[in-house]
PDB file of C-alpha atoms and ligand atoms in Angstrom:
ATOM      1  CA  MET A   1     -37.619   9.267  58.038  1.00 42.00           C
ATOM      2  CA  GLU A   2     -36.048   9.871  61.735  1.00 45.00           C
ATOM      3  CA  ARG A   3     -32.510   8.514  61.044  1.00 43.00           C
ATOM      4  CA  VAL A   4     -30.809   9.475  64.326  1.00 42.00           C
ATOM      5  CA  ARG A   5     -32.630   7.759  67.691  1.00 44.00           C
ATOM      6  CA  LEU A   6     -31.254   7.922  70.949  1.00 40.00           C
ATOM      7  CA  MET A   7     -32.268   4.503  71.744  1.00 41.00           C
ATOM      8  CA  SER A   8     -33.233   1.590  69.273  1.00 44.00           C
ATOM      9  CA  GLU A   9     -36.732   0.917  69.298  1.00 48.00           C
ATOM     10  CA  GLY A  10     -37.390  -2.276  71.863  1.00 59.00           C
ATOM     11  CA  ASN A  11     -34.118  -4.437  72.024  1.00 92.00           C
ATOM     12  CA  ILE A  12     -34.354  -6.309  68.850  1.00 97.00           C
ATOM     13  CA  PRO A  13     -32.376  -4.411  66.102  1.00 98.00           C
ATOM     14  CA  CYS A  14     -34.442  -3.549  63.265  1.00 98.00           C
ATOM     15  CA  HIS A  15     -31.719  -3.995  60.780  1.00 98.00           C
ATOM     16  CA  VAL A  16     -29.009  -6.546  61.163  1.00 98.00           C
ATOM     17  CA  ALA A  17     -26.102  -6.518  58.915  1.00 99.00           C
ATOM     18  CA  ILE A  18     -23.446  -9.098  58.252  1.00 99.00           C
ATOM     19  CA  ILE A  19     -19.837  -9.694  57.054  1.00 99.00           C
ATOM     20  CA  MET A  20     -20.087 -13.075  56.129  1.00 98.00           C
ATOM     21  CA  ASP A  21     -16.357 -13.714  56.543  1.00 98.00           C
ATOM     22  CA  GLY A  22     -14.179 -17.215  56.810  1.00 98.00           C
ATOM     23  CA  ASN A  23     -15.507 -19.388  54.339  1.00 98.00           C
ATOM     24  CA  GLY A  24     -12.082 -19.880  53.099  1.00 98.00           C
ATOM     25  CA  ARG A  25     -10.182 -20.976  56.208  1.00 98.00           C
ATOM     26  CA  TRP A  26     -13.621 -22.890  57.075  1.00 98.00           C
ATOM     27  CA  ALA A  27     -12.793 -25.132  54.024  1.00 98.00           C
ATOM     28  CA  LYS A  28      -9.032 -24.671  54.363  1.00 98.00           C
ATOM     29  CA  LYS A  29      -9.230 -26.350  57.842  1.00 98.00           C
ATOM     30  CA  ARG A  30     -10.825 -29.451  56.402  1.00 98.00           C
ATOM     31  CA  GLY A  31      -8.715 -29.881  53.408  1.00 98.00           C
ATOM     32  CA  LEU A  32     -11.202 -28.987  51.061  1.00 98.00           C
ATOM     33  CA  PRO A  33     -11.553 -26.242  48.114  1.00 98.00           C
ATOM     34  CA  ARG A  34     -12.348 -22.768  49.107  1.00 98.00           C
ATOM     35  CA  LEU A  35     -15.738 -23.028  46.951  1.00 98.00           C
ATOM     36  CA  LEU A  36     -17.250 -25.913  49.395  1.00 98.00           C
ATOM     37  CA  GLY A  37     -16.603 -23.307  51.946  1.00 98.00           C
ATOM     38  CA  HIS A  38     -18.860 -20.816  50.108  1.00 98.00           C
ATOM     39  CA  ARG A  39     -21.469 -23.286  49.449  1.00 98.00           C
ATOM     40  CA  LYS A  40     -21.473 -24.128  52.872  1.00 98.00           C
ATOM     41  CA  GLY A  41     -21.835 -20.346  53.635  1.00 98.00           C
ATOM     42  CA  VAL A  42     -24.996 -20.062  51.533  1.00 98.00           C
ATOM     43  CA  LYS A  43     -26.631 -22.816  53.975  1.00 97.00           C
ATOM     44  CA  ALA A  44     -25.324 -20.701  56.786  1.00 98.00           C
ATOM     45  CA  LEU A  45     -27.039 -17.828  55.354  1.00 98.00           C
ATOM     46  CA  GLU A  46     -30.467 -19.654  54.666  1.00 97.00           C
ATOM     47  CA  LYS A  47     -30.802 -20.323  58.491  1.00 97.00           C
ATOM     48  CA  THR A  48     -29.694 -16.913  59.659  1.00 98.00           C
ATOM     49  CA  VAL A  49     -32.624 -15.325  57.173  1.00 98.00           C
ATOM     50  CA  ASP A  50     -35.275 -17.908  58.906  1.00 97.00           C
ATOM     51  CA  HIS A  51     -34.094 -17.068  62.566  1.00 97.00           C
ATOM     52  CA  ALA A  52     -33.610 -13.518  61.705  1.00 98.00           C
ATOM     53  CA  ALA A  53     -36.943 -13.259  60.417  1.00 97.00           C
ATOM     54  CA  ALA A  54     -38.379 -15.423  63.512  1.00 96.00           C
ATOM     55  CA  ALA A  55     -36.835 -12.918  66.103  1.00 97.00           C
ATOM     56  CA  GLY A  56     -38.179  -9.966  64.657  1.00 97.00           C
ATOM     57  CA  VAL A  57     -35.633  -8.516  62.502  1.00 98.00           C
ATOM     58  CA  LYS A  58     -37.149  -6.552  59.483  1.00 98.00           C
ATOM     59  CA  TYR A  59     -34.153  -6.236  57.340  1.00 98.00           C
ATOM     60  CA  LEU A  60     -30.897  -8.251  56.956  1.00 98.00           C
ATOM     61  CA  SER A  61     -28.040  -7.400  54.805  1.00 98.00           C
ATOM     62  CA  ALA A  62     -25.387  -9.973  53.807  1.00 98.00           C
ATOM     63  CA  TYR A  63     -22.476  -8.809  52.263  1.00 98.00           C
ATOM     64  CA  ALA A  64     -21.415 -11.492  49.901  1.00 98.00           C
ATOM     65  CA  PHE A  65     -19.120  -9.979  47.342  1.00 98.00           C
ATOM     66  CA  SER A  66     -17.048  -6.606  47.920  1.00 98.00           C
ATOM     67  CA  THR A  67     -15.940  -4.166  45.401  1.00 98.00           C
ATOM     68  CA  GLU A  68     -12.275  -5.759  46.403  1.00 98.00           C
ATOM     69  CA  ASN A  69     -13.047  -9.250  45.971  1.00 98.00           C
ATOM     70  CA  TRP A  70     -12.344  -8.847  42.131  1.00 98.00           C
ATOM     71  CA  LYS A  71      -8.841  -9.549  42.946  1.00 98.00           C
ATOM     72  CA  ARG A  72      -9.580 -13.074  43.582  1.00 98.00           C
ATOM     73  CA  SER A  73      -8.298 -15.557  41.179  1.00 98.00           C
ATOM     74  CA  ILE A  74     -10.794 -15.882  38.235  1.00 98.00           C
ATOM     75  CA  THR A  75     -11.691 -19.688  39.557  1.00 98.00           C
ATOM     76  CA  GLU A  76     -13.080 -18.236  42.792  1.00 98.00           C
ATOM     77  CA  VAL A  77     -14.784 -15.063  41.289  1.00 98.00           C
ATOM     78  CA  ALA A  78     -16.333 -17.278  38.373  1.00 98.00           C
ATOM     79  CA  GLY A  79     -17.264 -20.109  41.325  1.00 98.00           C
ATOM     80  CA  LEU A  80     -18.781 -17.257  43.504  1.00 98.00           C
ATOM     81  CA  MET A  81     -21.103 -16.002  40.513  1.00 98.00           C
ATOM     82  CA  ALA A  82     -22.678 -19.371  39.993  1.00 98.00           C
ATOM     83  CA  ILE A  83     -23.165 -19.550  43.504  1.00 98.00           C
ATOM     84  CA  PHE A  84     -25.000 -16.393  43.546  1.00 97.00           C
ATOM     85  CA  GLY A  85     -27.006 -17.447  40.523  1.00 96.00           C
ATOM     86  CA  ARG A  86     -28.223 -20.621  42.046  1.00 95.00           C
ATOM     87  CA  TYR A  87     -29.028 -18.853  45.472  1.00 95.00           C
ATOM     88  CA  ILE A  88     -31.044 -16.250  43.984  1.00 96.00           C
ATOM     89  CA  GLY A  89     -32.708 -18.728  41.476  1.00 90.00           C
ATOM     90  CA  LYS A  90     -33.464 -20.904  44.305  1.00 91.00           C
ATOM     91  CA  LYS A  91     -34.423 -18.845  47.362  1.00 93.00           C
ATOM     92  CA  THR A  92     -36.708 -16.100  45.714  1.00 96.00           C
ATOM     93  CA  ALA A  93     -39.594 -18.623  45.466  1.00 95.00           C
ATOM     94  CA  ALA A  94     -38.916 -19.612  48.941  1.00 95.00           C
ATOM     95  CA  LEU A  95     -38.571 -16.453  50.449  1.00 96.00           C
ATOM     96  CA  LYS A  96     -41.607 -14.915  48.791  1.00 97.00           C
ATOM     97  CA  ALA A  97     -43.535 -17.553  50.065  1.00 96.00           C
ATOM     98  CA  LYS A  98     -42.700 -16.403  53.549  1.00 96.00           C
ATOM     99  CA  HIS A  99     -43.637 -12.661  52.550  1.00 97.00           C
ATOM    100  CA  GLY A 100     -39.871 -11.884  52.568  1.00 98.00           C
ATOM    101  CA  ARG A 101     -38.540  -9.188  49.898  1.00 98.00           C
ATOM    102  CA  ILE A 102     -35.068  -9.550  48.215  1.00 98.00           C
ATOM    103  CA  ARG A 103     -33.146  -6.603  47.485  1.00 98.00           C
ATOM    104  CA  PHE A 104     -29.547  -6.031  46.109  1.00 98.00           C
ATOM    105  CA  ALA A 105     -27.204  -3.173  47.095  1.00 98.00           C
ATOM    106  CA  GLY A 106     -24.034  -2.526  44.857  1.00 98.00           C
ATOM    107  CA  ARG A 107     -22.876  -1.595  41.553  1.00 97.00           C
ATOM    108  CA  ARG A 108     -24.214  -2.992  38.436  1.00 95.00           C
ATOM    109  CA  ASP A 109     -21.980  -2.444  35.684  1.00 96.00           C
ATOM    110  CA  ARG A 110     -19.344  -5.124  36.599  1.00 97.00           C
ATOM    111  CA  LEU A 111     -21.434  -8.343  37.445  1.00 98.00           C
ATOM    112  CA  PRO A 112     -21.828 -10.623  34.713  1.00 98.00           C
ATOM    113  CA  PRO A 113     -25.503  -9.613  33.173  1.00 97.00           C
ATOM    114  CA  SER A 114     -27.205 -12.824  33.987  1.00 96.00           C
ATOM    115  CA  ILE A 115     -26.498 -11.961  37.594  1.00 97.00           C
ATOM    116  CA  VAL A 116     -27.935  -8.653  37.438  1.00 97.00           C
ATOM    117  CA  ARG A 117     -31.281 -10.047  35.588  1.00 97.00           C
ATOM    118  CA  ALA A 118     -31.698 -12.367  38.311  1.00 96.00           C
ATOM    119  CA  LEU A 119     -31.024 -10.473  41.294  1.00 97.00           C
ATOM    120  CA  GLU A 120     -33.293  -7.795  39.418  1.00 97.00           C
ATOM    121  CA  ALA A 121     -36.123 -10.506  38.526  1.00 97.00           C
ATOM    122  CA  ALA A 122     -35.793 -11.664  42.209  1.00 97.00           C
ATOM    123  CA  GLU A 123     -36.350  -7.702  43.596  1.00 98.00           C
ATOM    124  CA  GLU A 124     -39.245  -7.378  40.633  1.00 97.00           C
ATOM    125  CA  SER A 125     -40.999 -10.479  41.943  1.00 97.00           C
ATOM    126  CA  THR A 126     -40.610  -9.552  45.712  1.00 98.00           C
ATOM    127  CA  ARG A 127     -41.321  -6.178  45.681  1.00 97.00           C
ATOM    128  CA  ASP A 128     -44.618  -6.012  47.297  1.00 98.00           C
ATOM    129  CA  GLU A 129     -43.756  -8.359  49.843  1.00 98.00           C
ATOM    130  CA  THR A 130     -43.952  -7.011  53.416  1.00 97.00           C
ATOM    131  CA  GLY A 131     -41.740  -9.480  55.850  1.00 97.00           C
ATOM    132  CA  LEU A 132     -38.244  -9.608  56.262  1.00 98.00           C
ATOM    133  CA  GLN A 133     -36.322  -7.646  53.537  1.00 98.00           C
ATOM    134  CA  LEU A 134     -32.811  -9.464  52.608  1.00 98.00           C
ATOM    135  CA  ILE A 135     -30.379  -7.277  51.272  1.00 98.00           C
ATOM    136  CA  LEU A 136     -27.850  -8.910  49.001  1.00 98.00           C
ATOM    137  CA  CYS A 137     -24.504  -6.974  48.537  1.00 98.00           C
ATOM    138  CA  VAL A 138     -22.744  -7.881  45.689  1.00 98.00           C
ATOM    139  CA  ASP A 139     -20.257  -5.873  44.187  1.00 98.00           C
ATOM    140  CA  TYR A 140     -20.756  -3.564  46.942  1.00 98.00           C
ATOM    141  CA  GLY A 141     -18.281  -1.139  48.311  1.00 98.00           C
ATOM    142  CA  GLY A 142     -19.005   1.659  51.030  1.00 98.00           C
ATOM    143  CA  ARG A 143     -16.734   4.133  49.119  1.00 98.00           C
ATOM    144  CA  ALA A 144     -18.260   3.375  45.673  1.00 98.00           C
ATOM    145  CA  GLU A 145     -21.643   3.778  47.217  1.00 98.00           C
ATOM    146  CA  VAL A 146     -20.769   7.257  47.860  1.00 98.00           C
ATOM    147  CA  VAL A 147     -19.371   8.080  44.942  1.00 98.00           C
ATOM    148  CA  ASP A 148     -22.051   6.998  43.057  1.00 98.00           C
ATOM    149  CA  ALA A 149     -24.098   9.135  45.364  1.00 98.00           C
ATOM    150  CA  VAL A 150     -21.818  12.167  44.553  1.00 97.00           C
ATOM    151  CA  LYS A 151     -22.233  11.546  40.767  1.00 97.00           C
ATOM    152  CA  LYS A 152     -25.981  11.650  41.060  1.00 97.00           C
ATOM    153  CA  ILE A 153     -25.855  14.924  43.054  1.00 97.00           C
ATOM    154  CA  LEU A 154     -23.724  16.420  40.498  1.00 97.00           C
ATOM    155  CA  ALA A 155     -25.599  15.366  37.628  1.00 97.00           C
ATOM    156  CA  SER A 156     -28.792  16.867  39.093  1.00 96.00           C
ATOM    157  CA  GLY A 157     -26.900  20.283  38.920  1.00 96.00           C
ATOM    158  CA  VAL A 158     -27.723  20.995  42.815  1.00 95.00           C
ATOM    159  CA  ASP A 159     -25.846  23.936  44.192  1.00 96.00           C
ATOM    160  CA  ALA A 160     -23.122  23.261  46.764  1.00 95.00           C
ATOM    161  CA  ASP A 161     -25.041  24.947  49.753  1.00 96.00           C
ATOM    162  CA  ALA A 162     -28.121  22.422  48.841  1.00 96.00           C
ATOM    163  CA  VAL A 163     -25.466  19.576  49.605  1.00 97.00           C
ATOM    164  CA  THR A 164     -26.449  17.966  52.952  1.00 97.00           C
ATOM    165  CA  GLU A 165     -26.249  14.749  55.052  1.00 98.00           C
ATOM    166  CA  ASP A 166     -29.671  14.349  54.265  1.00 97.00           C
ATOM    167  CA  LEU A 167     -29.510  14.530  50.678  1.00 98.00           C
ATOM    168  CA  LEU A 168     -26.367  12.243  50.580  1.00 98.00           C
ATOM    169  CA  SER A 169     -28.556   9.677  52.561  1.00 98.00           C
ATOM    170  CA  ALA A 170     -31.265   9.964  50.015  1.00 98.00           C
ATOM    171  CA  ARG A 171     -28.900   9.271  47.023  1.00 98.00           C
ATOM    172  CA  MET A 172     -27.506   6.036  48.696  1.00 98.00           C
ATOM    173  CA  TYR A 173     -28.567   2.808  46.971  1.00 98.00           C
ATOM    174  CA  LEU A 174     -31.575   1.820  49.362  1.00 98.00           C
ATOM    175  CA  PRO A 175     -32.408   5.340  50.872  1.00 98.00           C
ATOM    176  CA  ASP A 176     -35.714   3.645  52.405  1.00 98.00           C
ATOM    177  CA  VAL A 177     -33.501   1.222  54.393  1.00 98.00           C
ATOM    178  CA  PRO A 178     -33.132   2.045  58.121  1.00 98.00           C
ATOM    179  CA  ASP A 179     -29.158   2.402  59.001  1.00 98.00           C
ATOM    180  CA  PRO A 180     -27.750  -1.021  60.476  1.00 98.00           C
ATOM    181  CA  ASP A 181     -28.354  -0.980  64.093  1.00 98.00           C
ATOM    182  CA  LEU A 182     -26.029  -4.002  64.311  1.00 98.00           C
ATOM    183  CA  ILE A 183     -23.008  -5.252  62.432  1.00 98.00           C
ATOM    184  CA  ILE A 184     -21.774  -8.816  62.725  1.00 99.00           C
ATOM    185  CA  ARG A 185     -18.547  -9.822  61.772  1.00 99.00           C
ATOM    186  CA  THR A 186     -17.326 -13.531  61.634  1.00 99.00           C
ATOM    187  CA  SER A 187     -14.218 -15.171  61.432  1.00 98.00           C
ATOM    188  CA  GLY A 188     -12.431 -13.062  64.136  1.00 98.00           C
ATOM    189  CA  GLU A 189     -11.448 -10.174  61.982  1.00 98.00           C
ATOM    190  CA  GLU A 190     -12.296  -6.973  63.312  1.00 98.00           C
ATOM    191  CA  ARG A 191     -12.602  -4.439  60.562  1.00 98.00           C
ATOM    192  CA  LEU A 192     -15.347  -3.082  58.442  1.00 98.00           C
ATOM    193  CA  SER A 193     -13.624  -4.108  54.925  1.00 98.00           C
ATOM    194  CA  ASN A 194     -15.685  -1.259  53.064  1.00 98.00           C
ATOM    195  CA  PHE A 195     -19.339  -2.084  54.318  1.00 98.00           C
ATOM    196  CA  TRP A 196     -21.901   0.356  54.710  1.00 98.00           C
ATOM    197  CA  LEU A 197     -19.665   3.209  55.459  1.00 98.00           C
ATOM    198  CA  TRP A 198     -22.236   5.896  55.231  1.00 98.00           C
ATOM    199  CA  THR A 199     -25.288   4.084  56.934  1.00 98.00           C
ATOM    200  CA  GLY A 200     -23.214   2.309  59.406  1.00 98.00           C
ATOM    201  CA  ALA A 201     -21.759   5.569  61.137  1.00 97.00           C
ATOM    202  CA  TYR A 202     -23.580   4.445  64.474  1.00 97.00           C
ATOM    203  CA  SER A 203     -23.923   0.967  63.900  1.00 98.00           C
ATOM    204  CA  GLU A 204     -23.069  -1.416  67.026  1.00 98.00           C
ATOM    205  CA  LEU A 205     -20.403  -3.747  66.111  1.00 98.00           C
ATOM    206  CA  TYR A 206     -20.229  -7.534  67.022  1.00 98.00           C
ATOM    207  CA  PHE A 207     -17.404  -9.696  66.291  1.00 98.00           C
ATOM    208  CA  THR A 208     -16.782 -13.508  66.830  1.00 98.00           C
ATOM    209  CA  GLU A 209     -14.627 -16.195  66.124  1.00 98.00           C
ATOM    210  CA  THR A 210     -17.054 -18.197  64.497  1.00 98.00           C
ATOM    211  CA  LEU A 211     -16.402 -19.107  60.883  1.00 99.00           C
ATOM    212  CA  TRP A 212     -19.356 -17.915  58.420  1.00 98.00           C
ATOM    213  CA  PRO A 213     -20.098 -21.778  57.238  1.00 98.00           C
ATOM    214  CA  ASP A 214     -20.487 -22.624  61.065  1.00 98.00           C
ATOM    215  CA  PHE A 215     -22.859 -19.846  62.312  1.00 98.00           C
ATOM    216  CA  ASP A 216     -26.230 -20.803  63.299  1.00 98.00           C
ATOM    217  CA  GLU A 217     -29.380 -19.605  65.380  1.00 98.00           C
ATOM    218  CA  THR A 218     -27.119 -19.871  68.277  1.00 98.00           C
ATOM    219  CA  ALA A 219     -24.864 -17.316  67.143  1.00 98.00           C
ATOM    220  CA  LEU A 220     -27.298 -15.391  65.860  1.00 98.00           C
ATOM    221  CA  ASP A 221     -28.909 -15.567  69.549  1.00 97.00           C
ATOM    222  CA  ALA A 222     -25.685 -14.322  70.972  1.00 98.00           C
ATOM    223  CA  ALA A 223     -25.257 -11.477  68.501  1.00 98.00           C
ATOM    224  CA  LEU A 224     -28.845 -10.277  69.397  1.00 98.00           C
ATOM    225  CA  ALA A 225     -28.422 -10.478  73.232  1.00 96.00           C
ATOM    226  CA  SER A 226     -25.135  -8.343  73.008  1.00 97.00           C
ATOM    227  CA  TYR A 227     -26.957  -5.933  71.286  1.00 97.00           C
ATOM    228  CA  ALA A 228     -29.615  -6.099  73.660  1.00 96.00           C
ATOM    229  CA  GLY A 229     -27.270  -5.301  76.561  1.00 93.00           C
ATOM    230  CA  ARG A 230     -25.666  -2.132  74.631  1.00 94.00           C
ATOM    231  CA  GLN A 231     -26.684   1.623  75.324  1.00 89.00           C
ATOM    232  CA  ARG A 232     -26.813   3.620  71.731  1.00 91.00           C
ATOM    233  CA  ARG A 233     -26.507   7.161  72.808  1.00 88.00           C
ATOM    234  CA  MET A 234     -25.552   8.497  69.233  1.00 89.00           C
ATOM    235  CA  GLY A 235     -23.477  11.566  70.808  1.00 91.00           C
ATOM    236  CA  GLY A 236     -26.111  12.431  72.921  1.00 90.00           C
ATOM    237  CA  ARG A 237     -26.334  11.582  76.703  1.00 77.00           C
ATOM    238  CA  LEU A 238     -29.303   9.772  78.420  1.00 66.00           C
ATOM    239  CA  GLU A 239     -30.453  12.099  81.383  1.00 66.00           C
ATOM    240  CA  ALA A 240     -29.778  10.234  84.784  1.00 57.00           C
TER     241      ALA A 240
HETATM  242  C1  IPE B 301     -15.831 -14.699  52.687  1.00 52.55           C
HETATM  243  O1  IPE B 301     -15.120 -15.582  53.176  1.00 52.55           O
HETATM  244  C2  IPE B 301     -16.966 -14.775  51.725  1.00 52.55           C
HETATM  245  C3  IPE B 301     -16.429 -13.494  50.658  1.00 52.55           C
HETATM  246  C4  IPE B 301     -15.367 -12.846  50.756  1.00 52.55           C
HETATM  247  C5  IPE B 301     -16.700 -13.819  49.032  1.00 52.55           C
HETATM  248  P1  IPE B 301     -13.539 -15.562  52.622  1.00 52.55           P
HETATM  249  O2  IPE B 301     -13.594 -16.080  51.355  1.00 52.55           O
HETATM  250  O3  IPE B 301     -13.089 -14.264  52.419  1.00 52.55           O
HETATM  251  O4  IPE B 301     -13.018 -16.539  53.737  1.00 52.55           O
HETATM  252  P2  IPE B 301     -11.379 -16.243  54.422  1.00 52.55           P
HETATM  253  O5  IPE B 301     -11.352 -14.749  54.935  1.00 52.55           O
HETATM  254  O6  IPE B 301     -10.428 -16.369  53.311  1.00 52.55           O
HETATM  255  O7  IPE B 301     -11.088 -17.560  55.288  1.00 52.55           O
HETATM  256  C1  IPE B 302     -15.283  -8.823  53.132  1.00 52.55           C
HETATM  257  O1  IPE B 302     -14.424  -9.870  53.418  1.00 52.55           O
HETATM  258  C2  IPE B 302     -16.139  -9.008  52.158  1.00 52.55           C
HETATM  259  C3  IPE B 302     -17.357  -9.968  52.378  1.00 52.55           C
HETATM  260  C4  IPE B 302     -17.324 -10.650  53.450  1.00 52.55           C
HETATM  261  C5  IPE B 302     -18.091 -10.602  51.110  1.00 52.55           C
HETATM  262  P1  IPE B 302     -12.932 -10.054  53.046  1.00 52.55           P
HETATM  263  O2  IPE B 302     -12.448 -11.353  53.131  1.00 52.55           O
HETATM  264  O3  IPE B 302     -12.853  -9.848  51.380  1.00 52.55           O
HETATM  265  O4  IPE B 302     -12.160  -8.952  53.826  1.00 52.55           O
HETATM  266  P2  IPE B 302     -10.644  -8.796  53.897  1.00 52.55           P
HETATM  267  O5  IPE B 302      -9.989  -8.864  52.999  1.00 52.55           O
HETATM  268  O6  IPE B 302     -10.382  -9.882  55.100  1.00 52.55           O
HETATM  269  O7  IPE B 302     -10.769  -7.336  54.614  1.00 52.55           O
HETATM  270 MG1   MG B 303     -12.162 -13.192  54.286  1.00 52.55          MG
END
């Protein structure tokens, strides 16, 4: 696969990645428990998936739980896991009906086994679908992804001289998924928080003050419009 392109093909990003941030602040502003913010966040994701598919986006990755999010209270973590379980159970059939595919990026050894089973069942039942691919990043960390790739390489006994960028890329969680063209972060924070560290090397970044539960079709259109106006050089220079 040609990973480095001078310009994106067309103005619609092939892979849009979203750091869905601000659920807690959304709830706090309304005097509600944080988990209600997360529940409202699921609705925003549903809208965003449908609108992205209609806009021609092929891959949508959603950062739902980072390798650092285990530091939160046990109540919040357990509540989030319950929300993931319900979301996957409910959305798999609906997405499949629209030819969407669900995939999962992250560590699989620390999540509740029921969640891993649900994610793997969703992957399995949608694996032949050819529409939008929704990539749920759960217990995902960019550094963990690189560490896991290095472990796989060492275990295969590869010579140091044979270690290349292509080899590392091939050992990331989803090697067939194109690098994210656009990374959106909501809630006004302007950092990656360990998202797509390897594959996001040349992603365009878009930050919005909108809190994730308020993100909707108009907000996605604004991000796509910003992307469409950018010039991606990837270290090269376009001929005058
Ligand atoms: C994002 O919302 C969802 C997760 C990280 C699981 P937050 O829970 O981080 O919301 P804020 O940043 O506290 O507002
Ligand atoms: C990043 O948000 C992770 C997810 C959205 C899942 P956080 O709220 O955890 O990130 P920080 O702590 O503000 O960097
Ligand atoms: Mg946050």
